[in-house]
Amino acid sequence: MATTTNADFGATLNAAIQGGYVAHLSGQTYTIDQPIVIHVTSTTQGALGIDGGGATLVSQVTNGAPLIQIVVDPGVDLRYLTLSNFTIAGNGLEGAGIRIVADGNDRWVYNWTIDNVTVQHVGGYGLDVQGSVFEGSVRDSWMIDNAKGGAVFAHSAGGGQVSALRWFGGGLKDNGGAGLVLDNGARDLTVDGAAFVNNADVGISAAWGISAVSASTFQDNHGPGVWFQNYGNFNNNTFTTSGVQGVGIQGYLAGSATLVGNTSTYTGAGSDPTALADLQGNGGAFLVGDSGRIVTGSSVAVSGVGGGNEAHVVVDSQGVALPTLAAVSAATTASVASSTGTDAVESALRSAIASGTVTHLTDTTTYTVTAPIVINITSSIQAETGIDLGGAKIISHIAGGGPVIEIIVAPGVDVGHLTLSNFSVLGNGGEGDGIKIVADGKDRVIRDLSINNVNVEHVGGIGLDVLGNVSHGTVLESWMHGNGEGGARFANSAGGGTASGLEWMGGGFRKNGGAGLILDNGAHDMTVRGAYFVDNYGPGLYATSGITLVRDSGFENNEGVGALVGSSANFVDVGFATYGVQKTGVGGYLAGGQVTLTGVGSEYYGWGANPTVLANLQGSGTLAMVGGGEVVAGPNVTMSGGNPVINPPADTTAPAVTERLASDTGASASDKITADPALTGTGDPGAVVHFTVDGKAIAATAMATASGVWSYTPVGLADGQHTVVASQTDAAGNTGTASLIFKLDTTAPVVTERLAGGTATSSPVLTGTGDPDTLVHFTIDGRAIAATTTADASGVWSYTPVGLADGQHTIVASQTDAAGNTGSAAFTFTLATAQSAVQPGPAPVVTQKLVSDTGASSTDNITWDPTLAGTADAGAVLHFTVDGKAITATATADAKGAWSFTPVGLTDGAHTIVASETNAAGVTGTASLAFTLDTHTPIPIFTSVVQSNGQATVSGTTGTANDTISIYDGPTWAGFATTGSDGHFSFTTAAASSAVHFYGANATDLAGSEGHGIGKAILGSYKSDTLSGTSGGDVINGGGGDDKITGGAGADTLSGAAGKDRFVYNAAAQSTPAAADTITDFQHGSDKIDFTTIAGITAAAGVPLFQGNITGSGNLTLNPHSVAYVEAGGATHVLVNTSNAPETVTATDTHAANMEIVLLGVNLGLTASDFSHS
């Protein structure tokens, strides 16, 4: 399957994935008329993917293929793929909405996210994930009304295994099959806070088991809410039905299941025929605090808290080994001065903190840092402050152990909201920490620290190091990978600062030295949800003072122990897996407190007998379990049913939602009168905000940022009073609201102005109309004056200016209403007192200019838009001559004297237009404008690309002179070229022969018109490359090696250069007589033209039926299902007939053939062996 894209969205997504960056769109609607297929052919690490910004993809695909398909090829490592913030609207005739495939254990997709994506009404599954796709999450996404089902995760036929999957929030509703399916061996999935509603089959189908389902709702699915086999853990779920969902949880056990706090509600008529659960098979069921009827088979052992086979306990005083970690360092132990660098990241971050704003940088995808960025915050900031890099990478060239970024809070400073988001730090091992944040003392604080989608890799120290007084901190979807001294650390500081109220949601820790996540020096108040701890060279979690809660997370192959704790800790729906290196799941030395394990499992997949245990706890304390497992307990550790913590203390607190006008434009900042209905407010970070407008719920929503700030602009509001209610519902079902009543007024006052007499008067009394009972302000001859008047109850006002000299004057009257809208009127008159005679006066002053001078400068009078504008006397009629000829069209100046006019029928070229006004005294004023009109849009077309001495030269044409060509190599800008008098351009740039180069071009002419090239110039490397063109006319040069070249649609120019090259055609439409490809250097006996995938060509032993050279001066016959060629005009024309009937061509007219490919040169000696068709 070749890589294909669909203009705009598909091309943007493909470029971002291949280029290793996140593309950002702004919410447009895209029509997708062919499947978007993206092959990832080389290891790529991001963040990479697309943020649709609320975009909608309207499917017109009707061939049953997925709308978006991302295929990872053998040997490829794809990390940090992200798809977010868009909706797919299907037609029911395509396949899946989104399909991600890594079909084999020799390719991988991991650390991926799908966030706020809705797929509805497609013909297949909404989301289809197959193969080696792991350590990823789907957040706040909805799969609605999809024919085959909502979402499916499956091991692939080629051996790839999905695992370590998370689904948080959102839901699966009204689908034609099951809501969510785990298939072909897939089982490692945790679901939290999702809704499964009215699916035509079960809500969740898990034939091989499921890790955990928590805090989710199941309503009227046509079958069980959940159907599973083998094992599963179910906590705090709600099952509601009128009868069609007969069983909430139906399982056939070959292991154990835990059910804690689940509820079943029947809403139908008559007695309740439903059951909360029906558990059969052979295994153990651990049931605590459920509400509803539970049916268990005779071979299912039922127990409550502390019961069942968890009692396989060995009393042993041999505990786990404790690692040695670096000591906590404090900013005050060695004062660090702020750095003074001028690079973009440091400048932007320093400016943001100084001004109390969040700076957004989107101008590049890569920043290089050569010295530590150190910023001391020396004054309090309550506004949200920080930086968002839009998915960019910071590449560290720092040596000497200094941090890449360090932020230090000085004594006495109170920081309200500090946010860092959407970037990666790529270390070299010579620096210290990646990001270090220090508030070393009780006399300073960061009240809200938000880190969102920030990845730190391969730094010499700790990836993220937070020390001291942080009263609330949230890390979302962030990965710490391969860092020398640890993934992340949160610690109370030496100076007394306390880190508390901490949350880590999603993302995780992989291959870090020391440990993955470290809570040190007494820090313990942290909740971890949906994170992964994998292959760390020490514990995945190191928490010697305990940890509040670890939930819905996975620990795999961490060295020695998955989670090391020293005091109270709670683990809910957590999986521990290893081939042997992670001997213990939860281990440590307790100094009192209770460790609770609820729905926690351990899996060994190594060779031989299982050497691992679920838990090994020494010291003194209590271990409480709901579920089973192998346990080693010290002599002073009590095994107890205890009181397992399924969640932190019951959440009955509704989200605190605030709402206000973003801009209260009225007389005061709090009168709630505005001309701008934009709203803003705060709520829970990352949560969706819903709205009702004047009592009616609307579909539009907003998303709170990582620091909890949201914004929304209602549309379609009429002027008048409105009530908008904003609401958030948290995972516990609590809803918080805020209501705002405001008056919208977008209409400016309508002001009129006139003199009591004519325009020549000795009594300058002004009168006019406006809004009743509203002040009228004045400017006289361009200067504002203090005098005002007030319109009466009927809106009429009058005013007599004083101190005016005889002559012409312009007076502007204006009113500003309560919402800040201003309306005005201007009037020009001539004052002549009794002591002076009225003279004809000067000529009217007429001005004229282009409305839009689109050329290289705003004054060069070159444009593609001939619209004119100018000034004259108020109400005057403007006449025009165009290139010396008077025309009948006129324009009229408005009350302020402004006029506009668009001449019609102008051809491109130089023009002169004279505008004139004749006043009441018969005096005429004129203004003349000469300009050049250029409405032609320059389109750059590549004609060649060649390489020599480490440089590439690309050439092309726009057909017009003096166009500026902007040339790109992939997403990277390469430079400018200018077309000569013949319209051609040439550009030479450095081009490594070890890489493939994809050149694109845009063109801008002197009038500012911009055209985008629809073809590419593709230059291969010295290796054997697979090169594919676009839908435009491409120029492809294979470079060295044995290349495989596909031009695609359009008339392409292809060159294999050195090597044995294969020119591949996948459809007859890729090279037709109307748009034939040209191969410039085809070598008989070495190169081949491959028609393998084209139907209608007869072949034997991989060689197509070859008619050879057909010659003659008249009509020539092209046999059915065969390949032939004619020689004419210095070229060899390869012709293909895919039909059942002969086709008639001539040496100069080949349009009847189904395909034509032009080979430069004649007497090439073509034979059947130059073609292939397997």
CSV table of N, CA and C in Angstrom, one decimal, residues 878-951:
chain,number,residue,atom,x,y,z
A,878,LEU,N,-18.1,61.7,-6.6
A,878,LEU,CA,-16.8,61.6,-7.3
A,878,LEU,C,-17.0,61.0,-8.7
A,879,HIS,N,-16.4,61.7,-9.7
A,879,HIS,CA,-16.3,61.2,-11.0
A,879,HIS,C,-14.9,60.7,-11.4
A,880,PHE,N,-14.8,59.9,-12.4
A,880,PHE,CA,-13.5,59.2,-12.7
A,880,PHE,C,-13.2,59.2,-14.2
A,881,THR,N,-11.9,59.4,-14.5
A,881,THR,CA,-11.4,59.0,-15.8
A,881,THR,C,-10.4,57.9,-15.6
A,882,VAL,N,-10.5,56.9,-16.5
A,882,VAL,CA,-9.6,55.7,-16.4
A,882,VAL,C,-8.8,55.7,-17.7
A,883,ASP,N,-7.5,55.8,-17.5
A,883,ASP,CA,-6.5,55.9,-18.6
A,883,ASP,C,-6.9,56.9,-19.7
A,884,GLY,N,-7.4,58.1,-19.2
A,884,GLY,CA,-7.7,59.2,-20.1
A,884,GLY,C,-9.1,59.2,-20.6
A,885,LYS,N,-9.9,58.3,-20.3
A,885,LYS,CA,-11.3,58.2,-20.7
A,885,LYS,C,-12.3,58.3,-19.6
A,886,ALA,N,-13.2,59.3,-19.7
A,886,ALA,CA,-14.2,59.5,-18.6
A,886,ALA,C,-15.2,58.3,-18.6
A,887,ILE,N,-15.6,57.8,-17.5
A,887,ILE,CA,-16.5,56.7,-17.3
A,887,ILE,C,-17.7,57.2,-16.6
A,888,THR,N,-18.8,56.5,-16.7
A,888,THR,CA,-20.1,56.9,-16.1
A,888,THR,C,-20.2,56.5,-14.7
A,889,ALA,N,-19.5,55.6,-14.2
A,889,ALA,CA,-19.6,55.1,-12.8
A,889,ALA,C,-19.1,56.3,-11.9
A,890,THR,N,-19.7,56.4,-10.8
A,890,THR,CA,-19.4,57.4,-9.8
A,890,THR,C,-19.3,56.8,-8.4
A,891,ALA,N,-18.8,57.5,-7.4
A,891,ALA,CA,-18.9,57.1,-6.0
A,891,ALA,C,-19.3,58.3,-5.2
A,892,THR,N,-19.9,58.1,-4.0
A,892,THR,CA,-20.4,59.2,-3.2
A,892,THR,C,-19.7,59.1,-1.8
A,893,ALA,N,-19.1,60.2,-1.4
A,893,ALA,CA,-18.5,60.3,-0.1
A,893,ALA,C,-19.5,60.2,1.0
A,894,ASP,N,-19.1,59.5,2.1
A,894,ASP,CA,-20.1,59.3,3.2
A,894,ASP,C,-20.0,60.6,4.1
A,895,ALA,N,-20.7,60.5,5.3
A,895,ALA,CA,-20.8,61.7,6.1
A,895,ALA,C,-19.4,62.1,6.7
A,896,LYS,N,-18.4,61.2,6.6
A,896,LYS,CA,-17.1,61.6,7.1
A,896,LYS,C,-16.2,62.0,5.9
A,897,GLY,N,-16.7,62.0,4.7
A,897,GLY,CA,-16.0,62.3,3.5
A,897,GLY,C,-15.3,61.1,2.9
A,898,ALA,N,-15.4,59.9,3.4
A,898,ALA,CA,-14.7,58.8,2.8
A,898,ALA,C,-15.5,58.2,1.7
A,899,TRP,N,-14.8,57.7,0.6
A,899,TRP,CA,-15.4,57.1,-0.5
A,899,TRP,C,-14.6,55.9,-0.9
A,900,SER,N,-15.2,55.0,-1.7
A,900,SER,CA,-14.4,53.9,-2.2
A,900,SER,C,-15.0,53.5,-3.6
A,901,PHE,N,-14.2,52.9,-4.5
A,901,PHE,CA,-14.7,52.6,-5.8
A,901,PHE,C,-13.8,51.5,-6.4
A,902,THR,N,-14.4,50.6,-7.1
A,902,THR,CA,-13.7,49.5,-7.7
A,902,THR,C,-13.9,49.6,-9.2
A,903,PRO,N,-12.9,49.9,-10.0
A,903,PRO,CA,-13.0,49.9,-11.5
A,903,PRO,C,-13.2,48.5,-12.0
A,904,VAL,N,-13.9,48.3,-13.0
A,904,VAL,CA,-14.2,47.0,-13.6
A,904,VAL,C,-13.6,47.0,-15.0
A,905,GLY,N,-13.2,45.7,-15.4
A,905,GLY,CA,-12.8,45.5,-16.7
A,905,GLY,C,-11.3,45.8,-17.0
A,906,LEU,N,-10.6,46.1,-15.9
A,906,LEU,CA,-9.1,46.5,-16.1
A,906,LEU,C,-8.3,45.2,-16.5
A,907,THR,N,-7.5,45.3,-17.4
A,907,THR,CA,-6.5,44.3,-17.7
A,907,THR,C,-5.3,44.4,-16.9
A,908,ASP,N,-4.5,43.4,-16.8
A,908,ASP,CA,-3.2,43.5,-16.1
A,908,ASP,C,-2.3,44.5,-16.8
A,909,GLY,N,-1.6,45.3,-16.0
A,909,GLY,CA,-0.7,46.3,-16.6
A,909,GLY,C,-0.9,47.6,-15.9
A,910,ALA,N,-0.3,48.7,-16.5
A,910,ALA,CA,-0.2,50.0,-15.9
A,910,ALA,C,-1.6,50.8,-16.2
A,911,HIS,N,-2.1,51.5,-15.2
A,911,HIS,CA,-3.3,52.3,-15.3
A,911,HIS,C,-3.2,53.6,-14.6
A,912,THR,N,-3.9,54.6,-15.0
A,912,THR,CA,-4.0,55.9,-14.3
A,912,THR,C,-5.4,56.3,-14.2
A,913,ILE,N,-5.8,56.6,-12.9
A,913,ILE,CA,-7.2,56.9,-12.6
A,913,ILE,C,-7.2,58.3,-11.9
A,914,VAL,N,-8.1,59.2,-12.5
A,914,VAL,CA,-8.3,60.5,-11.9
A,914,VAL,C,-9.6,60.6,-11.2
A,915,ALA,N,-9.7,60.9,-9.9
A,915,ALA,CA,-10.9,61.1,-9.2
A,915,ALA,C,-11.1,62.6,-9.1
A,916,SER,N,-12.4,63.1,-9.3
A,916,SER,CA,-12.7,64.5,-9.2
A,916,SER,C,-14.0,64.8,-8.5
A,917,GLU,N,-14.0,66.0,-7.8
A,917,GLU,CA,-15.2,66.5,-7.1
A,917,GLU,C,-15.4,67.9,-7.5
A,918,THR,N,-16.6,68.3,-7.8
A,918,THR,CA,-17.0,69.7,-8.1
A,918,THR,C,-18.0,70.2,-7.0
A,919,ASN,N,-17.6,71.2,-6.2
A,919,ASN,CA,-18.4,71.6,-5.1
A,919,ASN,C,-19.5,72.6,-5.5
A,920,ALA,N,-20.3,73.0,-4.5
A,920,ALA,CA,-21.5,73.9,-4.8
A,920,ALA,C,-21.1,75.2,-5.5
A,921,ALA,N,-19.8,75.6,-5.2
A,921,ALA,CA,-19.3,76.9,-5.8
A,921,ALA,C,-18.8,76.7,-7.2
A,922,GLY,N,-18.8,75.5,-7.7
A,922,GLY,CA,-18.3,75.2,-9.0
A,922,GLY,C,-16.9,75.0,-9.1
A,923,VAL,N,-16.2,74.8,-8.0
A,923,VAL,CA,-14.8,74.6,-8.0
A,923,VAL,C,-14.5,73.1,-7.9
A,924,THR,N,-13.6,72.7,-8.8
A,924,THR,CA,-13.3,71.2,-8.9
A,924,THR,C,-11.9,70.9,-8.3
A,925,GLY,N,-11.9,69.8,-7.5
A,925,GLY,CA,-10.6,69.3,-7.0
A,925,GLY,C,-10.4,67.9,-7.6
A,926,THR,N,-9.2,67.5,-7.8
A,926,THR,CA,-8.9,66.2,-8.4
A,926,THR,C,-7.7,65.5,-7.7
A,927,ALA,N,-7.7,64.2,-7.9
A,927,ALA,CA,-6.5,63.4,-7.4
A,927,ALA,C,-6.2,62.4,-8.4
A,928,SER,N,-5.0,62.2,-8.8
A,928,SER,CA,-4.6,61.2,-9.8
A,928,SER,C,-3.8,60.1,-9.2
A,929,LEU,N,-4.0,58.8,-9.6
A,929,LEU,CA,-3.3,57.7,-9.1
A,929,LEU,C,-2.8,56.8,-10.3
A,930,ALA,N,-1.5,56.6,-10.4
A,930,ALA,CA,-1.0,55.6,-11.3
A,930,ALA,C,-0.6,54.3,-10.6
A,931,PHE,N,-1.0,53.2,-11.1
A,931,PHE,CA,-0.6,51.9,-10.4
A,931,PHE,C,-0.6,50.8,-11.5
A,932,THR,N,0.0,49.7,-11.0
A,932,THR,CA,0.2,48.5,-11.9
A,932,THR,C,-0.7,47.4,-11.3
A,933,LEU,N,-1.6,46.9,-12.1
A,933,LEU,CA,-2.5,45.8,-11.8
A,933,LEU,C,-1.9,44.5,-12.2
A,934,ASP,N,-1.8,43.5,-11.3
A,934,ASP,CA,-1.3,42.2,-11.6
A,934,ASP,C,-2.2,41.2,-10.8
A,935,THR,N,-3.1,40.5,-11.6
A,935,THR,CA,-4.0,39.6,-10.9
A,935,THR,C,-3.6,38.1,-11.2
A,936,HIS,N,-2.5,38.0,-11.8
A,936,HIS,CA,-2.0,36.6,-12.1
A,936,HIS,C,-1.4,36.0,-10.8
A,937,THR,N,-1.8,34.8,-10.5
A,937,THR,CA,-1.2,34.0,-9.4
A,937,THR,C,0.0,33.2,-9.8
A,938,PRO,N,1.2,33.4,-9.3
A,938,PRO,CA,2.3,32.7,-9.8
A,938,PRO,C,2.3,31.2,-9.2
A,939,ILE,N,2.4,30.3,-10.0
A,939,ILE,CA,2.5,28.9,-9.6
A,939,ILE,C,3.9,28.3,-9.9
A,940,PRO,N,4.7,28.0,-8.9
A,940,PRO,CA,6.0,27.4,-9.2
A,940,PRO,C,5.9,26.0,-9.7
A,941,ILE,N,6.6,25.6,-10.8
A,941,ILE,CA,6.6,24.3,-11.3
A,941,ILE,C,8.1,23.9,-11.4
A,942,PHE,N,8.4,22.8,-10.8
A,942,PHE,CA,9.8,22.3,-10.9
A,942,PHE,C,10.1,21.6,-12.2
A,943,THR,N,11.3,21.9,-12.8
A,943,THR,CA,11.6,21.3,-14.1
A,943,THR,C,12.8,20.3,-13.9
A,944,SER,N,13.6,20.5,-12.9
A,944,SER,CA,14.8,19.6,-12.7
A,944,SER,C,15.3,19.7,-11.3
A,945,VAL,N,16.0,18.6,-10.8
A,945,VAL,CA,16.7,18.6,-9.6
A,945,VAL,C,17.9,17.7,-9.8
A,946,VAL,N,19.1,18.3,-9.5
A,946,VAL,CA,20.4,17.6,-9.7
A,946,VAL,C,21.3,17.8,-8.5
A,947,GLN,N,22.2,16.9,-8.3
A,947,GLN,CA,23.1,16.9,-7.2
A,947,GLN,C,24.5,16.9,-7.7
A,948,SER,N,25.4,17.7,-7.0
A,948,SER,CA,26.8,17.6,-7.3
A,948,SER,C,27.6,18.2,-6.2
A,949,ASN,N,28.6,17.5,-5.8
A,949,ASN,CA,29.6,18.0,-4.7
A,949,ASN,C,28.9,18.5,-3.5
A,950,GLY,N,27.9,17.6,-3.0
A,950,GLY,CA,27.2,17.9,-1.8
A,950,GLY,C,26.2,19.0,-1.9
A,951,GLN,N,25.8,19.4,-3.1
A,951,GLN,CA,24.8,20.5,-3.3
A,951,GLN,C,23.8,20.0,-4.2
